[in-house]
Amino acid sequence: MKSPVSHVLKVLHERYATLREGKVADYIPELSKANPDWFGICIATRDGHLYEVGDTRQKFTIQSISKALSYGLALEDRGEDHVLKRIGVEPSGDAFNAISLKPGSGAPFNPMINAGAIATCGQILKIDGESRIERIAKYLSRCAGGQLEIDEEIYRSESMTGHRNRAIGWMLRNFDIIEEEPREILETYFQQCSLKVTCADLAVMGATLANQGFNPITGERAIAHEYVDNVLGVMASCGMYDWSGEWIYRVGLPAKSGVGGGILAVLPGQLGIGVFSPPLDEQGNSVRGIRVCMDLARELSLHMFNPSAVPQPALRRSYNASQVNSRRRLPAITFRELRRYGDRIRVLELQGPLLFSTFEPVIRELVKQAAYCQHIILNFTYVFSVDAVSLRMLHQVWQQLAEAGVRLICCHAGRHGHPIAAAGLGEESLFTTEDAALESCENEVLAGILPHHEMVPPPVGLLDCTLFSRCDAAELELLGSRMESASYAAGDTIIQSGSRADELFVLTSGSVEVRLNLGNKRYQRLDVFSSGMSFGELAFLDASPRSADVVATAGVECRIITRALFEEIGHAHPALKAKILNEIALQLCDRLRQANIEISALRN
Ligand code: DON
């Protein structure tokens, strides 16, 4: 089945494939060999899905599009202050090859025109024996997610005819914008422009910029997080040269064009666009590329100033420990007490990009909850990004809550964990799962309300096992004499998922976890039982295969009712079987009631 998104691209491709406006660049002779009918469109989403139509895998030279990315490398090498002193960030309103330098300082107006790009090349360092062009090629390859090579013919063709750029290079040397002979810098610039890309590569580069510098295909960090907005900023203001004003008005996306016929556009936080078609307009921008981007912006409402582009509030949902608890099963009386005080623990599920406008409502909620809670858990499962402002605010509210006696912890932080810990919360505030975070908070609340509650229940006799709570002495003696006994060490698998269910287990000491196997040694904890509790009833009763593993998490002693014994008790002692079944039914009623409360809390 064709995606509707692919259909949009197909319609656009058919709409402009026959457009005959524009002219293939020939001031670099080799460029004139391009086929004017080449035409590809590609969208790459920030999570790495590509939609493409036409000549999206046709290689061509990146030309000026490379300037945006090498600017990111120069910032990483030299820092903003150093680069800003030598290269402005003002749109020049001039053509890309204008010798437009600021009066007095001689600094280029911005890094997108040739003068700024050549100056940018001069800021890139040679490190560990690697030349500038080797580092630039590696950097752009990481952004594209594949090895980019130089088109030697086009490089030589530009090097032999690049007299204007050489004049710019010497002017830059004259003003000490570059502090060395410009020859090598100019060759680097020509080689950088001659790197071969495809239309799909451009879209992935755009998605890398949309994804905070992480390449969504390779998962690799390609651009330093702190410079992504600088690169996008100069693309938005200067990327289309003396058409930049009309571009941001009509398309509204940070973009960069190249005389090879490519256009790269970015919708920050969402997607990258690559369009390729060699015929250019007077400003040196691809004619078909401009039309396609204008139509995409309009038809898909991509304009970054589009009011619907406002990110949704970061607070996805909220609930407390009277509604949702850890998977660790507590004795009935203890559980009832925990529920009574469950509002002392609150979970806030967050989502989307955390930036001032989306995270500020969360801060307000945290301050409000401080009046009721002892523990607040922030769940980051659905969080896409956490910017520096949010990290700073998170640390400040964490400190304020701690001073008010409220513990703030985070779970499912993933790649945000290290920045959160480094912001001041520390590793001890991070929990891998919400389940573990809830259990930690529950333990602290229980310690306060039931000071004698033992987190690790002691060994018990049959009399204290819930399943036999209604049995009389004779029945207990019968069970004690007929049930099998078994011991397990921590880590032993007691029940294997998928196996036959001919036993029902009663724990007399230790604890076990019910685990859903997720593969690659990962699992989800579904339940935790401790001494006095039973497990394995469901499959035992309906004779279905075991639905999960049960693993001992400490030394375990348990008694076992086999299927044969249970049938024998049914014939010889029907009242005893009825008591056991009644207890199982009451436990299942309680679990179902608890599940309904959780589901309603998680649905709001
Ligand atoms: O320096 C030049 O003229 C070429 N290597 C790059 C110019 C370019 O791509 C302008 N962008 N549309």
mmCIF file with all atom_site columns, N, CA and C in Angstrom, residues 153-189:
data_model
loop_
_atom_site.group_PDB
_atom_site.id
_atom_site.type_symbol
_atom_site.label_atom_id
_atom_site.label_alt_id
_atom_site.label_comp_id
_atom_site.label_asym_id
_atom_site.label_entity_id
_atom_site.label_seq_id
_atom_site.pdbx_PDB_ins_code
_atom_site.Cartn_x
_atom_site.Cartn_y
_atom_site.Cartn_z
_atom_site.occupancy
_atom_site.B_iso_or_equiv
_atom_site.pdbx_formal_charge
_atom_site.auth_seq_id
_atom_site.auth_comp_id
_atom_site.auth_asym_id
_atom_site.auth_atom_id
_atom_site.pdbx_PDB_model_num
ATOM 1   N N  . GLU A 1 153 ? 36.729 15.403 -11.219 1.00 0.00 ? 153 GLU A N  1
ATOM 2   C CA . GLU A 1 153 ? 36.624 16.217 -12.453 1.00 0.00 ? 153 GLU A CA 1
ATOM 3   C C  . GLU A 1 153 ? 36.046 17.597 -12.136 1.00 0.00 ? 153 GLU A C  1
ATOM 4   N N  . ILE A 1 154 ? 34.985 17.589 -11.304 1.00 0.00 ? 154 ILE A N  1
ATOM 5   C CA . ILE A 1 154 ? 34.375 18.899 -10.998 1.00 0.00 ? 154 ILE A CA 1
ATOM 6   C C  . ILE A 1 154 ? 35.303 19.722 -10.113 1.00 0.00 ? 154 ILE A C  1
ATOM 7   N N  . TYR A 1 155 ? 36.010 19.028 -9.214  1.00 0.00 ? 155 TYR A N  1
ATOM 8   C CA . TYR A 1 155 ? 36.974 19.768 -8.378  1.00 0.00 ? 155 TYR A CA 1
ATOM 9   C C  . TYR A 1 155 ? 38.029 20.444 -9.270  1.00 0.00 ? 155 TYR A C  1
ATOM 10  N N  . ARG A 1 156 ? 38.616 19.677 -10.207 1.00 0.00 ? 156 ARG A N  1
ATOM 11  C CA . ARG A 1 156 ? 39.659 20.255 -11.064 1.00 0.00 ? 156 ARG A CA 1
ATOM 12  C C  . ARG A 1 156 ? 39.073 21.372 -11.924 1.00 0.00 ? 156 ARG A C  1
ATOM 13  N N  . SER A 1 157 ? 37.863 21.153 -12.391 1.00 0.00 ? 157 SER A N  1
ATOM 14  C CA . SER A 1 157 ? 37.226 22.169 -13.253 1.00 0.00 ? 157 SER A CA 1
ATOM 15  C C  . SER A 1 157 ? 37.044 23.469 -12.486 1.00 0.00 ? 157 SER A C  1
ATOM 16  N N  . GLU A 1 158 ? 36.637 23.386 -11.208 1.00 0.00 ? 158 GLU A N  1
ATOM 17  C CA . GLU A 1 158 ? 36.445 24.619 -10.439 1.00 0.00 ? 158 GLU A CA 1
ATOM 18  C C  . GLU A 1 158 ? 37.791 25.228 -10.046 1.00 0.00 ? 158 GLU A C  1
ATOM 19  N N  . SER A 1 159 ? 38.736 24.352 -9.703  1.00 0.00 ? 159 SER A N  1
ATOM 20  C CA . SER A 1 159 ? 40.050 24.879 -9.305  1.00 0.00 ? 159 SER A CA 1
ATOM 21  C C  . SER A 1 159 ? 40.692 25.649 -10.449 1.00 0.00 ? 159 SER A C  1
ATOM 22  N N  . MET A 1 160 ? 40.450 25.187 -11.681 1.00 0.00 ? 160 MET A N  1
ATOM 23  C CA . MET A 1 160 ? 41.073 25.863 -12.831 1.00 0.00 ? 160 MET A CA 1
ATOM 24  C C  . MET A 1 160 ? 40.353 27.158 -13.209 1.00 0.00 ? 160 MET A C  1
ATOM 25  N N  . THR A 1 161 ? 39.110 27.318 -12.782 1.00 0.00 ? 161 THR A N  1
ATOM 26  C CA . THR A 1 161 ? 38.339 28.500 -13.225 1.00 0.00 ? 161 THR A CA 1
ATOM 27  C C  . THR A 1 161 ? 37.934 29.385 -12.050 1.00 0.00 ? 161 THR A C  1
ATOM 28  N N  . GLY A 1 162 ? 38.367 29.015 -10.838 1.00 0.00 ? 162 GLY A N  1
ATOM 29  C CA . GLY A 1 162 ? 37.851 29.730 -9.652  1.00 0.00 ? 162 GLY A CA 1
ATOM 30  C C  . GLY A 1 162 ? 38.570 31.037 -9.362  1.00 0.00 ? 162 GLY A C  1
ATOM 31  N N  . HIS A 1 163 ? 38.785 31.853 -10.382 1.00 0.00 ? 163 HIS A N  1
ATOM 32  C CA . HIS A 1 163 ? 39.583 33.079 -10.197 1.00 0.00 ? 163 HIS A CA 1
ATOM 33  C C  . HIS A 1 163 ? 38.893 34.057 -9.236  1.00 0.00 ? 163 HIS A C  1
ATOM 34  N N  . ARG A 1 164 ? 37.577 34.148 -9.346  1.00 0.00 ? 164 ARG A N  1
ATOM 35  C CA . ARG A 1 164 ? 36.842 35.098 -8.485  1.00 0.00 ? 164 ARG A CA 1
ATOM 36  C C  . ARG A 1 164 ? 37.002 34.692 -7.021  1.00 0.00 ? 164 ARG A C  1
ATOM 37  N N  . ASN A 1 165 ? 36.862 33.389 -6.794  1.00 0.00 ? 165 ASN A N  1
ATOM 38  C CA . ASN A 1 165 ? 37.014 32.909 -5.411  1.00 0.00 ? 165 ASN A CA 1
ATOM 39  C C  . ASN A 1 165 ? 38.446 33.136 -4.923  1.00 0.00 ? 165 ASN A C  1
ATOM 40  N N  . ARG A 1 166 ? 39.413 33.021 -5.842  1.00 0.00 ? 166 ARG A N  1
ATOM 41  C CA . ARG A 1 166 ? 40.806 33.278 -5.422  1.00 0.00 ? 166 ARG A CA 1
ATOM 42  C C  . ARG A 1 166 ? 40.966 34.751 -5.027  1.00 0.00 ? 166 ARG A C  1
ATOM 43  N N  . ALA A 1 167 ? 40.295 35.617 -5.790  1.00 0.00 ? 167 ALA A N  1
ATOM 44  C CA . ALA A 1 167 ? 40.372 37.055 -5.442  1.00 0.00 ? 167 ALA A CA 1
ATOM 45  C C  . ALA A 1 167 ? 39.779 37.270 -4.050  1.00 0.00 ? 167 ALA A C  1
ATOM 46  N N  . ILE A 1 168 ? 38.657 36.576 -3.794  1.00 0.00 ? 168 ILE A N  1
ATOM 47  C CA . ILE A 1 168 ? 38.030 36.694 -2.462  1.00 0.00 ? 168 ILE A CA 1
ATOM 48  C C  . ILE A 1 168 ? 39.005 36.186 -1.401  1.00 0.00 ? 168 ILE A C  1
ATOM 49  N N  . GLY A 1 169 ? 39.662 35.059 -1.701  1.00 0.00 ? 169 GLY A N  1
ATOM 50  C CA . GLY A 1 169 ? 40.599 34.482 -0.729  1.00 0.00 ? 169 GLY A CA 1
ATOM 51  C C  . GLY A 1 169 ? 41.702 35.455 -0.364  1.00 0.00 ? 169 GLY A C  1
ATOM 52  N N  . TRP A 1 170 ? 42.262 36.130 -1.363  1.00 0.00 ? 170 TRP A N  1
ATOM 53  C CA . TRP A 1 170 ? 43.357 37.071 -1.058  1.00 0.00 ? 170 TRP A CA 1
ATOM 54  C C  . TRP A 1 170 ? 42.818 38.300 -0.314  1.00 0.00 ? 170 TRP A C  1
ATOM 55  N N  . MET A 1 171 ? 41.594 38.705 -0.626  1.00 0.00 ? 171 MET A N  1
ATOM 56  C CA . MET A 1 171 ? 40.996 39.831 0.130   1.00 0.00 ? 171 MET A CA 1
ATOM 57  C C  . MET A 1 171 ? 40.859 39.435 1.601   1.00 0.00 ? 171 MET A C  1
ATOM 58  N N  . LEU A 1 172 ? 40.431 38.199 1.833   1.00 0.00 ? 172 LEU A N  1
ATOM 59  C CA . LEU A 1 172 ? 40.264 37.735 3.219   1.00 0.00 ? 172 LEU A CA 1
ATOM 60  C C  . LEU A 1 172 ? 41.624 37.697 3.930   1.00 0.00 ? 172 LEU A C  1
ATOM 61  N N  . ARG A 1 173 ? 42.673 37.296 3.137   1.00 0.00 ? 173 ARG A N  1
ATOM 62  C CA . ARG A 1 173 ? 44.015 37.287 3.730   1.00 0.00 ? 173 ARG A CA 1
ATOM 63  C C  . ARG A 1 173 ? 44.450 38.718 4.057   1.00 0.00 ? 173 ARG A C  1
ATOM 64  N N  . ASN A 1 174 ? 44.099 39.596 3.181   1.00 0.00 ? 174 ASN A N  1
ATOM 65  C CA . ASN A 1 174 ? 44.474 41.007 3.365   1.00 0.00 ? 174 ASN A CA 1
ATOM 66  C C  . ASN A 1 174 ? 43.909 41.555 4.683   1.00 0.00 ? 174 ASN A C  1
ATOM 67  N N  . PHE A 1 175 ? 42.704 41.119 5.031   1.00 0.00 ? 175 PHE A N  1
ATOM 68  C CA . PHE A 1 175 ? 42.078 41.627 6.269   1.00 0.00 ? 175 PHE A CA 1
ATOM 69  C C  . PHE A 1 175 ? 42.310 40.689 7.451   1.00 0.00 ? 175 PHE A C  1
ATOM 70  N N  . ASP A 1 176 ? 43.219 39.703 7.260   1.00 0.00 ? 176 ASP A N  1
ATOM 71  C CA . ASP A 1 176 ? 43.519 38.749 8.357   1.00 0.00 ? 176 ASP A CA 1
ATOM 72  C C  . ASP A 1 176 ? 42.296 37.987 8.831   1.00 0.00 ? 176 ASP A C  1
ATOM 73  N N  . ILE A 1 177 ? 41.319 37.866 7.931   1.00 0.00 ? 177 ILE A N  1
ATOM 74  C CA . ILE A 1 177 ? 40.185 36.988 8.276   1.00 0.00 ? 177 ILE A CA 1
ATOM 75  C C  . ILE A 1 177 ? 40.668 35.543 8.224   1.00 0.00 ? 177 ILE A C  1
ATOM 76  N N  . ILE A 1 178 ? 41.537 35.283 7.257   1.00 0.00 ? 178 ILE A N  1
ATOM 77  C CA . ILE A 1 178 ? 42.276 34.017 7.289   1.00 0.00 ? 178 ILE A CA 1
ATOM 78  C C  . ILE A 1 178 ? 43.737 34.380 7.513   1.00 0.00 ? 178 ILE A C  1
ATOM 79  N N  . GLU A 1 179 ? 44.403 33.586 8.371   1.00 0.00 ? 179 GLU A N  1
ATOM 80  C CA . GLU A 1 179 ? 45.742 34.005 8.815   1.00 0.00 ? 179 GLU A CA 1
ATOM 81  C C  . GLU A 1 179 ? 46.847 33.231 8.114   1.00 0.00 ? 179 GLU A C  1
ATOM 82  N N  . GLU A 1 180 ? 46.564 32.703 6.953   1.00 0.00 ? 180 GLU A N  1
ATOM 83  C CA . GLU A 1 180 ? 47.619 31.975 6.240   1.00 0.00 ? 180 GLU A CA 1
ATOM 84  C C  . GLU A 1 180 ? 47.404 32.170 4.742   1.00 0.00 ? 180 GLU A C  1
ATOM 85  N N  . GLU A 1 181 ? 48.356 31.728 3.984   1.00 0.00 ? 181 GLU A N  1
ATOM 86  C CA . GLU A 1 181 ? 48.253 31.730 2.515   1.00 0.00 ? 181 GLU A CA 1
ATOM 87  C C  . GLU A 1 181 ? 46.880 31.164 2.130   1.00 0.00 ? 181 GLU A C  1
ATOM 88  N N  . PRO A 1 182 ? 46.097 31.798 1.260   1.00 0.00 ? 182 PRO A N  1
ATOM 89  C CA . PRO A 1 182 ? 44.752 31.279 0.947   1.00 0.00 ? 182 PRO A CA 1
ATOM 90  C C  . PRO A 1 182 ? 44.743 30.081 0.002   1.00 0.00 ? 182 PRO A C  1
ATOM 91  N N  . ARG A 1 183 ? 45.896 29.797 -0.642  1.00 0.00 ? 183 ARG A N  1
ATOM 92  C CA . ARG A 1 183 ? 45.878 28.748 -1.675  1.00 0.00 ? 183 ARG A CA 1
ATOM 93  C C  . ARG A 1 183 ? 45.274 27.429 -1.162  1.00 0.00 ? 183 ARG A C  1
ATOM 94  N N  . GLU A 1 184 ? 45.840 26.953 -0.048  1.00 0.00 ? 184 GLU A N  1
ATOM 95  C CA . GLU A 1 184 ? 45.400 25.622 0.446   1.00 0.00 ? 184 GLU A CA 1
ATOM 96  C C  . GLU A 1 184 ? 43.945 25.683 0.915   1.00 0.00 ? 184 GLU A C  1
ATOM 97  N N  . ILE A 1 185 ? 43.581 26.842 1.502   1.00 0.00 ? 185 ILE A N  1
ATOM 98  C CA . ILE A 1 185 ? 42.187 26.992 1.970   1.00 0.00 ? 185 ILE A CA 1
ATOM 99  C C  . ILE A 1 185 ? 41.234 26.970 0.774   1.00 0.00 ? 185 ILE A C  1
ATOM 100 N N  . LEU A 1 186 ? 41.637 27.631 -0.324  1.00 0.00 ? 186 LEU A N  1
ATOM 101 C CA . LEU A 1 186 ? 40.774 27.664 -1.515  1.00 0.00 ? 186 LEU A CA 1
ATOM 102 C C  . LEU A 1 186 ? 40.607 26.268 -2.101  1.00 0.00 ? 186 LEU A C  1
ATOM 103 N N  . GLU A 1 187 ? 41.727 25.510 -2.161  1.00 0.00 ? 187 GLU A N  1
ATOM 104 C CA . GLU A 1 187 ? 41.604 24.129 -2.697  1.00 0.00 ? 187 GLU A CA 1
ATOM 105 C C  . GLU A 1 187 ? 40.667 23.307 -1.809  1.00 0.00 ? 187 GLU A C  1
ATOM 106 N N  . THR A 1 188 ? 40.792 23.523 -0.494  1.00 0.00 ? 188 THR A N  1
ATOM 107 C CA . THR A 1 188 ? 39.887 22.811 0.431   1.00 0.00 ? 188 THR A CA 1
ATOM 108 C C  . THR A 1 188 ? 38.433 23.174 0.128   1.00 0.00 ? 188 THR A C  1
ATOM 109 N N  . TYR A 1 189 ? 38.216 24.465 -0.069  1.00 0.00 ? 189 TYR A N  1
ATOM 110 C CA . TYR A 1 189 ? 36.838 24.921 -0.356  1.00 0.00 ? 189 TYR A CA 1
ATOM 111 C C  . TYR A 1 189 ? 36.330 24.291 -1.654  1.00 0.00 ? 189 TYR A C  1
#
